[in-house]
Coordinates of C-alpha atoms and ligand atoms in Angstrom, one line a residue:
M748 CA -24.0 20.4 -5.4
Q749 CA -21.6 23.5 -4.4
D750 CA -24.1 24.0 -1.6
Q751 CA -23.0 21.0 -0.5
I752 CA -19.6 21.6 -1.2
D753 CA -19.4 24.9 0.5
A754 CA -21.4 24.1 3.4
M755 CA -18.8 20.8 4.0
R756 CA -15.9 22.3 3.5
A757 CA -15.1 24.3 7.2
K758 CA -16.0 21.7 8.7
E759 CA -13.6 21.2 11.6
I760 CA -11.9 17.7 11.1
S761 CA -11.3 16.2 14.3
P762 CA -7.6 14.2 15.2
R763 CA -7.3 10.7 13.6
E764 CA -5.8 7.8 14.7
L765 CA -4.6 4.5 13.5
L766 CA -6.8 2.2 12.6
I767 CA -5.4 -1.0 14.1
A768 CA -7.3 -4.9 14.5
G769 CA -10.8 -3.0 14.3
Q770 CA -10.0 0.0 16.7
L771 CA -9.0 3.6 16.7
R772 CA -6.0 4.2 19.0
P773 CA -3.0 6.8 19.0
A774 CA 0.6 6.3 18.4
R775 CA 2.4 4.5 21.6
S776 CA 4.7 8.1 21.3
G777 CA 1.4 9.7 21.7
A778 CA 2.5 12.0 18.3
V779 CA 0.6 13.2 16.2
L780 CA 1.7 15.4 12.7
E781 CA 0.2 17.9 11.9
V782 CA -2.0 18.6 8.4
L783 CA -1.0 21.8 6.8
S784 CA -4.3 22.4 4.2
P785 CA -2.9 23.4 0.7
L786 CA -6.3 25.7 0.2
N787 CA -4.7 28.1 2.7
G788 CA -1.7 27.6 4.0
K789 CA -3.6 26.9 7.6
H790 CA -3.7 24.1 10.1
L791 CA -6.7 21.3 8.6
T792 CA -6.3 19.4 12.1
T793 CA -3.5 16.0 13.2
I794 CA -2.7 12.6 11.8
A795 CA -1.4 10.0 14.3
D796 CA 2.4 9.9 13.8
A797 CA 2.7 5.6 14.0
G798 CA 6.3 4.2 15.9
K799 CA 7.5 0.9 14.4
E800 CA 6.0 -0.7 17.4
D801 CA 2.6 0.1 16.3
V802 CA 3.3 -0.7 13.0
E803 CA 4.7 -3.9 14.0
A804 CA 1.2 -4.5 16.2
A805 CA -0.5 -3.6 13.0
C806 CA 1.4 -6.1 10.9
L807 CA 0.4 -8.6 14.1
S808 CA -2.8 -7.5 13.7
A809 CA -3.4 -8.7 10.0
R810 CA -0.8 -11.1 9.8
A811 CA -3.0 -12.6 13.0
A812 CA -6.4 -12.2 10.8
F813 CA -5.2 -13.9 8.4
D814 CA -4.2 -16.9 10.2
S815 CA -7.2 -17.3 11.7
G816 CA -8.7 -18.1 8.4
V817 CA -11.9 -16.1 9.2
W818 CA -11.7 -13.7 5.3
S819 CA -8.6 -15.7 4.1
R820 CA -10.5 -18.6 3.8
A821 CA -13.6 -17.3 4.2
A822 CA -15.1 -18.6 0.2
P823 CA -14.8 -16.0 -2.5
A824 CA -18.7 -15.0 -2.6
H825 CA -18.8 -14.5 0.9
R826 CA -16.0 -11.5 0.2
K827 CA -17.8 -10.8 -2.7
K828 CA -20.9 -9.8 -0.7
V829 CA -18.7 -8.1 2.1
L830 CA -16.9 -5.6 -1.0
L831 CA -19.9 -5.3 -3.2
Q832 CA -21.3 -3.8 0.5
L833 CA -17.9 -1.5 0.6
A834 CA -18.3 -0.2 -2.8
D835 CA -21.9 0.8 -1.9
L836 CA -20.9 2.7 1.1
I837 CA -18.3 4.1 -0.7
E838 CA -20.6 5.4 -3.0
R839 CA -23.1 6.6 -0.1
D840 CA -20.6 9.0 1.2
A841 CA -18.8 9.8 -2.0
L842 CA -19.4 13.9 -1.7
K843 CA -17.5 13.6 1.7
L844 CA -14.9 11.9 0.7
A845 CA -14.5 13.9 -2.4
V846 CA -14.6 16.7 -0.3
L847 CA -12.5 15.3 2.4
G848 CA -9.7 14.1 0.9
V849 CA -10.0 17.8 -1.7
R850 CA -9.3 19.5 1.4
D851 CA -6.1 17.2 2.3
N852 CA -4.7 17.3 -0.8
G853 CA -5.6 20.2 -2.8
T854 CA -7.1 18.5 -6.2
E855 CA -9.9 19.9 -8.1
I856 CA -12.8 19.1 -7.0
S857 CA -14.7 17.8 -10.4
M858 CA -11.8 15.6 -10.4
A859 CA -11.5 14.1 -7.4
L860 CA -15.2 13.4 -7.6
K861 CA -14.7 11.6 -11.3
A862 CA -10.8 9.7 -9.9
E863 CA -11.5 9.4 -6.5
P864 CA -14.2 7.8 -4.1
M865 CA -16.1 6.8 -7.2
S866 CA -13.2 5.5 -9.4
A867 CA -12.5 3.5 -5.5
A868 CA -15.6 1.9 -5.1
S869 CA -15.4 0.7 -9.4
T870 CA -12.5 -0.3 -7.7
F871 CA -14.2 -2.4 -5.1
R872 CA -17.0 -3.2 -6.7
Y873 CA -14.3 -4.6 -10.2
Y874 CA -11.9 -7.0 -7.7
A875 CA -15.2 -8.1 -5.7
E876 CA -17.2 -9.6 -9.0
L877 CA -13.8 -11.0 -10.2
I878 CA -12.5 -12.8 -7.3
D879 CA -14.7 -15.5 -7.4
K880 CA -14.7 -16.5 -11.5
V881 CA -10.7 -17.7 -10.6
Y882 CA -9.8 -21.2 -11.2
G883 CA -7.2 -23.6 -10.9
E884 CA -5.8 -25.6 -12.8
I885 CA -5.1 -29.5 -13.2
A886 CA -1.8 -29.9 -14.8
P887 CA -1.1 -31.7 -18.1
S888 CA 1.4 -34.1 -15.9
Q889 CA 1.8 -38.4 -16.2
S890 CA -1.3 -40.2 -16.2
D891 CA -0.5 -41.7 -12.8
V892 CA -0.7 -38.4 -10.6
L893 CA -2.9 -35.5 -9.9
A894 CA -1.4 -32.7 -10.0
L895 CA -3.5 -29.0 -9.2
V896 CA -2.4 -25.9 -8.6
H897 CA -3.5 -23.5 -6.6
K898 CA -4.3 -20.1 -6.4
Q899 CA -4.1 -18.7 -2.1
A900 CA -3.8 -15.9 -1.2
V901 CA 0.4 -15.0 -0.1
G902 CA -0.4 -12.7 3.4
V903 CA 0.1 -9.5 4.5
V904 CA 0.3 -7.3 2.1
A905 CA 2.1 -4.0 3.0
A906 CA 0.2 -1.0 0.9
I907 CA 2.3 2.3 0.8
V908 CA 0.3 4.9 -1.4
P909 CA 0.7 9.0 -2.4
W910 CA -0.8 11.9 -2.0
N911 CA -2.1 12.3 -5.4
F912 CA -4.4 10.0 -5.4
P913 CA -4.9 7.9 -2.1
L914 CA -8.5 6.4 -3.0
M915 CA -8.3 5.9 -5.8
I916 CA -4.4 4.1 -6.0
G917 CA -5.2 2.5 -2.4
A918 CA -8.4 0.8 -4.0
W919 CA -5.9 0.1 -7.2
K920 CA -3.8 -2.5 -4.0
I921 CA -6.1 -2.9 -1.5
A922 CA -9.2 -4.6 -3.5
P923 CA -8.0 -7.1 -5.6
A924 CA -5.4 -8.0 -2.0
L925 CA -8.6 -8.2 0.1
A926 CA -10.3 -9.7 -3.0
A927 CA -8.1 -12.8 -3.1
G928 CA -8.2 -13.1 0.3
N929 CA -5.6 -11.0 1.9
S930 CA -4.9 -9.3 5.7
V931 CA -3.4 -6.0 4.7
V932 CA -1.6 -1.9 6.0
L933 CA -2.0 0.7 4.5
K934 CA 0.4 3.7 4.6
P935 CA -1.4 6.5 3.7
A936 CA 0.9 9.6 2.7
E937 CA 1.3 12.3 5.0
A938 CA 0.1 15.0 3.1
A939 CA -2.9 12.4 2.5
S940 CA -4.6 10.3 4.3
L941 CA -7.8 10.9 5.6
S942 CA -10.1 10.1 3.0
L943 CA -8.1 6.1 3.1
L944 CA -8.9 6.1 7.1
R945 CA -12.4 6.7 5.8
I946 CA -12.8 4.1 3.9
A947 CA -10.8 1.8 6.4
E948 CA -13.7 2.4 9.0
L949 CA -15.9 1.6 6.1
A950 CA -15.0 -1.5 5.3
L951 CA -15.3 -2.8 9.4
E952 CA -19.1 -1.2 8.4
A953 CA -19.4 -3.8 5.3
G954 CA -18.3 -6.4 7.4
V955 CA -14.4 -6.4 6.6
P956 CA -12.7 -8.5 9.8
P957 CA -11.4 -6.2 12.2
G958 CA -7.3 -6.7 11.6
V959 CA -7.8 -7.9 7.9
F960 CA -7.7 -4.2 6.7
N961 CA -5.1 -2.1 9.5
V962 CA -3.9 1.3 8.5
V963 CA -0.9 3.8 9.5
T964 CA -0.4 6.9 9.4
G965 CA 2.5 8.6 9.5
R966 CA 6.5 9.8 8.1
G967 CA 7.6 7.9 5.3
P968 CA 10.8 7.3 7.3
V969 CA 9.4 5.9 10.1
A970 CA 6.3 4.5 9.8
G971 CA 7.1 3.6 5.7
E972 CA 10.1 2.2 6.5
A973 CA 8.9 -0.5 10.0
L974 CA 6.4 -1.5 6.8
G975 CA 9.0 -2.1 4.2
L976 CA 11.5 -4.2 7.5
S977 CA 8.6 -6.1 8.8
M978 CA 9.4 -9.9 9.3
H979 CA 5.9 -10.3 8.8
V980 CA 4.7 -8.5 5.2
D981 CA 4.9 -11.1 2.8
V982 CA 4.5 -8.3 -0.5
L983 CA 5.1 -4.7 -0.2
A984 CA 3.1 -3.2 -3.4
F985 CA 4.5 0.9 -3.4
T986 CA 2.8 3.8 -5.5
G987 CA 5.8 6.9 -5.4
S988 CA 8.9 8.5 -6.2
G989 CA 11.9 6.7 -7.5
G990 CA 14.0 7.5 -4.5
V991 CA 11.7 5.8 -2.0
G992 CA 11.1 2.9 -4.6
R993 CA 14.9 1.5 -4.7
K994 CA 14.8 1.7 -0.7
L995 CA 11.9 -0.4 -0.7
L996 CA 14.1 -2.5 -2.4
E997 CA 16.3 -2.4 0.1
Y998 CA 14.6 -2.6 2.8
S999 CA 12.8 -6.1 1.6
A1000 CA 16.6 -7.4 1.1
R1001 CA 17.6 -6.8 4.9
S1002 CA 14.3 -8.0 5.6
N1003 CA 12.6 -11.4 4.9
L1004 CA 12.6 -11.2 0.8
K1005 CA 9.4 -9.4 0.6
R1006 CA 8.2 -9.4 -2.7
V1007 CA 8.0 -5.6 -3.9
Y1008 CA 6.5 -4.4 -6.7
L1009 CA 6.7 -1.0 -7.6
E1010 CA 4.7 1.9 -9.5
L1011 CA 7.2 4.9 -10.1
G1012 CA 7.8 8.1 -11.8
G1013 CA 7.6 9.4 -15.7
K1014 CA 8.2 11.5 -18.6
S1015 CA 5.8 11.1 -20.5
P1016 CA 6.2 12.1 -24.4
N1017 CA 2.3 12.9 -25.7
I1018 CA 3.9 13.3 -29.8
V1019 CA 2.3 15.4 -32.2
F1020 CA 3.3 14.6 -36.0
A1021 CA 2.1 17.2 -38.4
D1022 CA -0.1 15.1 -39.3
A1023 CA -3.0 14.5 -36.5
P1024 CA -6.3 14.2 -37.4
D1025 CA -7.6 17.8 -35.1
L1026 CA -4.5 20.3 -34.2
E1027 CA -6.6 21.9 -31.9
K1028 CA -8.0 18.9 -30.4
A1029 CA -4.6 17.8 -29.8
A1030 CA -3.2 20.7 -28.0
K1031 CA -6.2 21.0 -25.5
V1032 CA -6.0 17.5 -24.7
A1033 CA -2.4 18.2 -24.0
A1034 CA -2.7 21.0 -21.9
Y1035 CA -5.4 19.6 -19.9
G1036 CA -2.8 15.5 -20.4
I1037 CA -0.4 18.0 -18.2
F1038 CA -2.3 20.7 -15.7
R1039 CA -4.9 19.2 -14.7
N1040 CA -4.9 18.4 -10.6
S1041 CA -2.2 20.7 -11.3
G1042 CA 0.4 18.7 -12.4
Q1043 CA 0.0 16.2 -9.9
V1044 CA -0.2 13.3 -11.7
C1045 CA 1.9 9.9 -12.3
I1046 CA 0.8 10.0 -16.2
A1047 CA 1.1 13.6 -17.1
G1048 CA 2.5 14.6 -20.4
S1049 CA 5.3 16.6 -19.2
R1050 CA 6.7 15.9 -22.8
L1051 CA 4.9 17.1 -25.4
L1052 CA 7.5 16.3 -28.5
V1053 CA 6.3 18.1 -31.3
E1054 CA 6.9 17.5 -35.3
A1055 CA 9.5 21.3 -36.3
P1056 CA 7.1 22.4 -39.1
I1057 CA 4.3 23.6 -36.8
A1058 CA 5.9 23.7 -33.4
D1059 CA 6.0 26.9 -32.2
E1060 CA 2.6 27.4 -33.7
F1061 CA 1.5 24.5 -31.8
A1062 CA 3.2 25.6 -28.9
A1063 CA 1.5 28.8 -28.5
K1064 CA -2.2 27.5 -29.0
V1065 CA -1.5 24.9 -25.8
A1066 CA -0.5 27.8 -23.8
K1067 CA -3.2 30.4 -24.7
I1068 CA -5.4 27.4 -23.5
A1069 CA -2.6 26.8 -20.3
A1070 CA -3.3 30.3 -19.3
T1071 CA -7.0 30.9 -20.1
M1072 CA -7.7 27.3 -17.1
K1073 CA -9.2 28.4 -14.1
V1074 CA -6.9 27.2 -11.0
G1075 CA -7.5 28.3 -7.8
D1076 CA -10.1 27.1 -5.3
P1077 CA -10.3 23.7 -5.2
L1078 CA -13.5 23.2 -3.8
D1079 CA -15.1 25.1 -6.6
L1080 CA -16.7 22.9 -8.9
T1081 CA -15.8 24.5 -11.8
T1082 CA -12.0 25.0 -11.2
E1083 CA -10.0 23.0 -13.3
A1084 CA -6.5 23.1 -12.1
G1085 CA -7.0 22.9 -8.3
A1086 CA -4.3 23.6 -5.3
I1087 CA -0.3 22.2 -5.2
N1088 CA 0.1 19.8 -2.7
S1089 CA 2.7 21.8 -0.3
E1090 CA 5.2 23.9 0.0
A1091 CA 7.6 22.1 -0.8
Q1092 CA 6.0 20.8 -3.9
L1093 CA 5.5 24.2 -5.1
S1094 CA 8.8 25.8 -4.5
R1095 CA 10.5 22.2 -6.4
S1096 CA 7.6 22.9 -9.6
L1097 CA 8.7 26.7 -9.3
G1098 CA 13.3 26.0 -9.0
F1099 CA 12.4 23.8 -12.2
T1100 CA 11.0 26.8 -14.2
S1101 CA 13.4 29.2 -13.6
R1102 CA 16.5 27.2 -14.1
A1103 CA 15.1 25.7 -17.4
T1104 CA 14.5 29.3 -18.3
T1105 CA 18.3 30.1 -17.7
E1106 CA 19.3 26.4 -19.6
G1107 CA 17.9 28.9 -23.0
A1108 CA 14.6 27.4 -22.5
E1109 CA 11.6 30.3 -23.7
L1110 CA 8.7 30.8 -20.7
L1111 CA 5.6 31.0 -22.6
T1112 CA 2.7 31.4 -20.3
G1113 CA 2.8 30.7 -16.2
G1114 CA 5.7 30.1 -14.1
S1115 CA 4.8 31.8 -11.2
R1116 CA 3.1 31.4 -7.5
I1117 CA 0.1 32.8 -7.7
L1118 CA -3.5 33.6 -5.2
Q1119 CA -1.1 34.0 -2.8
E1120 CA -3.2 36.4 -0.8
T1121 CA -5.2 32.7 0.4
G1122 CA -2.4 31.7 2.0
G1123 CA -2.9 28.0 -0.2
W1124 CA -0.3 27.1 -3.0
F1125 CA -1.3 27.6 -5.9
M1126 CA 1.0 27.7 -9.8
A1127 CA 0.0 29.2 -13.2
P1128 CA -0.1 26.6 -15.7
T1129 CA 3.6 26.5 -17.5
V1130 CA 4.5 26.1 -21.3
L1131 CA 8.5 26.4 -21.6
S1132 CA 9.3 26.1 -25.9
K1133 CA 12.1 25.2 -26.6
V1134 CA 13.2 22.8 -24.5
R1135 CA 16.1 20.5 -25.6
P1136 CA 16.6 16.8 -24.7
D1137 CA 19.5 17.5 -22.2
M1138 CA 18.2 19.8 -19.9
E1139 CA 16.9 19.3 -16.2
V1140 CA 13.0 19.9 -16.8
A1141 CA 13.4 16.9 -19.8
R1142 CA 15.2 14.8 -18.1
N1143 CA 13.3 14.5 -14.1
E1144 CA 10.0 14.7 -13.1
V1145 CA 8.5 17.8 -11.6
F1146 CA 4.8 16.2 -10.7
G1147 CA 3.9 20.1 -11.2
P1148 CA 2.3 22.7 -13.9
V1149 CA 4.5 22.7 -16.2
L1150 CA 5.0 21.4 -19.8
A1151 CA 8.3 21.3 -21.8
V1152 CA 7.9 21.1 -25.4
M1153 CA 9.8 19.9 -27.5
P1154 CA 10.7 20.1 -31.5
F1155 CA 11.6 17.3 -33.8
D1156 CA 12.1 16.8 -37.0
D1157 CA 11.0 12.9 -38.3
E1158 CA 9.9 9.8 -36.5
A1159 CA 13.0 8.3 -36.1
A1160 CA 14.0 11.3 -34.1
A1161 CA 10.5 11.3 -31.7
I1162 CA 11.4 8.3 -31.4
R1163 CA 14.5 9.0 -30.0
I1164 CA 13.6 11.2 -28.0
A1165 CA 11.2 9.9 -26.6
N1166 CA 12.9 7.3 -25.7
D1167 CA 15.9 9.0 -24.3
T1168 CA 14.6 9.0 -20.3
E1169 CA 15.0 6.9 -17.4
F1170 CA 11.1 6.7 -17.4
G1171 CA 8.6 4.6 -19.5
L1172 CA 5.5 5.1 -17.7
A1173 CA 3.1 7.2 -20.2
S1174 CA 2.9 7.8 -24.0
A1175 CA 1.1 9.0 -26.8
V1176 CA 1.2 9.4 -30.5
W1177 CA -1.1 12.1 -32.7
T1178 CA -1.2 11.4 -36.6
S1179 CA -3.6 10.3 -38.9
N1180 CA -0.8 7.3 -40.3
L1181 CA -2.3 4.1 -39.7
S1182 CA 1.2 2.8 -40.2
R1183 CA 3.1 5.3 -38.1
A1184 CA 1.0 4.8 -35.1
H1185 CA 1.6 0.7 -35.1
R1186 CA 4.7 2.0 -35.9
M1187 CA 5.5 3.8 -33.4
V1188 CA 3.0 1.5 -30.5
Q1189 CA 5.6 -0.8 -30.8
A1190 CA 8.5 2.1 -30.6
V1191 CA 7.9 4.3 -27.4
R1192 CA 9.1 2.2 -24.7
A1193 CA 6.0 3.1 -22.1
G1194 CA 3.4 1.1 -19.9
V1195 CA 0.7 2.6 -22.4
V1196 CA 0.7 4.8 -25.5
H1197 CA -2.4 6.2 -26.5
V1198 CA -3.1 6.7 -29.8
N1199 CA -5.0 10.9 -30.9
T1200 CA -5.9 10.9 -27.0
Y1201 CA -3.6 11.8 -23.9
G1202 CA -4.8 9.1 -20.3
G1203 CA -7.9 7.5 -21.4
S1204 CA -8.1 3.9 -19.7
D1205 CA -10.8 1.8 -17.5
L1206 CA -10.2 -0.6 -15.2
T1207 CA -10.3 -3.1 -17.9
V1208 CA -6.4 -2.1 -18.8
P1209 CA -3.3 -2.3 -17.0
L1210 CA -1.5 0.4 -15.4
G1211 CA 2.4 0.1 -14.5
G1212 CA 5.6 0.8 -15.7
V1213 CA 9.1 0.2 -17.7
K1214 CA 12.4 1.3 -17.5
Q1215 CA 12.6 3.0 -14.2
S1216 CA 8.4 3.7 -13.9
G1217 CA 8.7 0.6 -11.9
N1218 CA 7.4 -3.3 -12.3
G1219 CA 3.9 -4.7 -12.1
H1220 CA 0.8 -4.0 -12.6
D1221 CA -2.4 -2.0 -11.3
K1222 CA -5.5 -2.5 -12.3
S1223 CA -7.5 -5.0 -14.6
P1224 CA -7.4 -9.2 -13.4
H1225 CA -3.8 -9.4 -14.4
A1226 CA -3.3 -7.1 -10.8
L1227 CA -4.6 -10.2 -8.9
D1228 CA -1.8 -12.3 -9.8
K1229 CA 0.8 -9.5 -7.6
Y1230 CA -1.6 -10.9 -4.3
L1231 CA -2.2 -14.6 -5.2
D1232 CA 0.4 -17.2 -4.3
L1233 CA 0.8 -20.0 -6.6
K1234 CA 1.0 -23.7 -4.3
T1235 CA 0.8 -27.2 -6.5
A1236 CA -0.2 -29.9 -5.2
W1237 CA 1.1 -33.8 -6.6
I1238 CA -0.9 -36.7 -5.7
Q1239 CA 0.2 -40.2 -6.4
L1240 CA -2.1 -42.2 -7.5
Ligands
NAD1903 P1 6.7 9.3 -2.2 O1 8.1 8.7 -2.4 O2 7.6 11.2 -1.7 O3 6.0 9.3 -1.1 C1 4.8 8.0 -1.2 C2 4.5 7.8 -0.2 O4 5.7 7.2 0.2 C3 4.2 7.9 1.1 O5 3.5 7.6 1.7 C4 6.1 8.3 2.1 O6 5.1 8.5 2.9 C5 5.7 7.0 1.8 N1 7.8 7.0 2.0 C6 8.6 8.0 2.1 N2 9.7 8.1 2.2 C7 9.9 6.5 2.4 C8 10.6 5.6 2.8 N3 12.1 5.5 3.9 N4 10.4 4.2 3.3 C9 8.5 3.7 3.1 N5 7.9 4.6 2.8 C10 8.2 6.2 2.9 O7 5.8 9.8 -3.4 P2 4.8 11.3 -3.3 O8 5.3 12.5 -3.2 O9 4.1 10.9 -2.4 O10 4.3 10.7 -4.6 C11 4.6 11.3 -5.5 C12 5.7 10.2 -6.5 O11 4.3 9.8 -7.0 C13 5.7 10.6 -8.4 O12 7.2 10.2 -8.2 C14 4.9 10.1 -9.1 O13 5.1 10.2 -10.3 C15 3.9 9.0 -8.2 N6 3.3 8.2 -8.6 C16 3.4 6.8 -9.9 C17 1.8 6.5 -9.9 C18 2.1 5.3 -10.8 O14 1.6 4.7 -10.5 N7 2.7 5.0 -11.1 C19 0.6 7.4 -9.6 C20 0.6 8.6 -9.2 C21 2.5 9.0 -8.6

């Protein structure tokens, strides 16, 4: 497989256009954005820089397609057939899609292969299979009335997604939205648009009618804002930072009160008690739970809470693993942590690290830019010990390869530190004590609490956060609820 990847790595990528009403077209203004490769910092290609008028055209095309009924009123069995075909096409092109995505966003290919096209294909298959099993209800109302509760597509769904796992996160929104019969306008991140544009082309090939799935690329504050303010969008599904999430709520309030679902950031605690069943395994999983994709993972276990008597020894174990992880060429199948997506993100991670050491944290490993000679954006996996809960690196999301290790004295302290955050996305607890495990699952405020593992998940379970990590859920049958409205028919007999 490495030979095939190497054959693709240098292929020129032609400039990419918007996909509106089934047609590829440039932005009306003709503007483009340059895409730089995280692998070497050089020009990769350009994407269209959509303006407000392009976004409005995409929304109108989505609205017209929805109102025509060509997809929204098609039998669920038909939508299922088309989306299963799309899943097959994604799988057919999986390697090409993965390489394209990696050249754009820098994730290591070993992870991208699993988490990107294959996961997107499974997601389309999951919601395709689900949609012809969704029933309405007959309400237990009075006997001279027949009261029906229908589940109907909401209309036009806008999806705005980040750059870390564009296909996986994109599919988590697009697949249930399309399966339910909605039309979609997708805005990928500036730094990870290429593979999603290709998926939209595959959707056309699979038989999704023109106008049902549109893609507008461009700048968040322009194209994203226009989507947020559009009067033609009924639901806005977002994954990204809390700052942008706040803006989307404002856009909704200033326009048509569209429903806004937010999947935001995290500062997830990975809590290790001294009675963990296997401390060697816990150390390895803790390292991989933060450093894969160079920490650019929303559920990354970025706070490692360790019971005080074993804290120093455990931190040293994790640091040793971190120091031997293979960081580098994202297109090498043996690489364990790829590039940082942008130079700005690299500087941000370095800045957090140096401020943490100034505040008194101890740098056990990493802390610097590496592989500078490649021109790419790489950072050594970084472990900081003796971090206090009030330090910036313990409170703010870095979204880079930086782990903050914090000791705790007992279970109550572990819970207090774990919950002392504005976020509530993921978490884990390592213990052999079954009662303690259950107590921790109840006490930690997060969308998921892993026990004796970190990050395990599949499509059957919802992913979402509490507190400022967002609202609503991706994955599982629950995600369909975001894209279906309830409508009552009250029939007097
Ligand atoms: P970001 O918020 O900067 O950007 C996300 C998307 O919003 C991009 O498409 C961007 O163009 C768009 N955008 C930016 N400004 C906008 C505006 N004013 N109006 C409308 N859209 C705008 O996030 P990012 O840097 O791409 O991704 C990293 C963040 O995403 C982290 O906080 C991470 O935790 C979060 N994330 C969360 C999850 C989850 O499931 N909870 C998953 C992955 C990433």
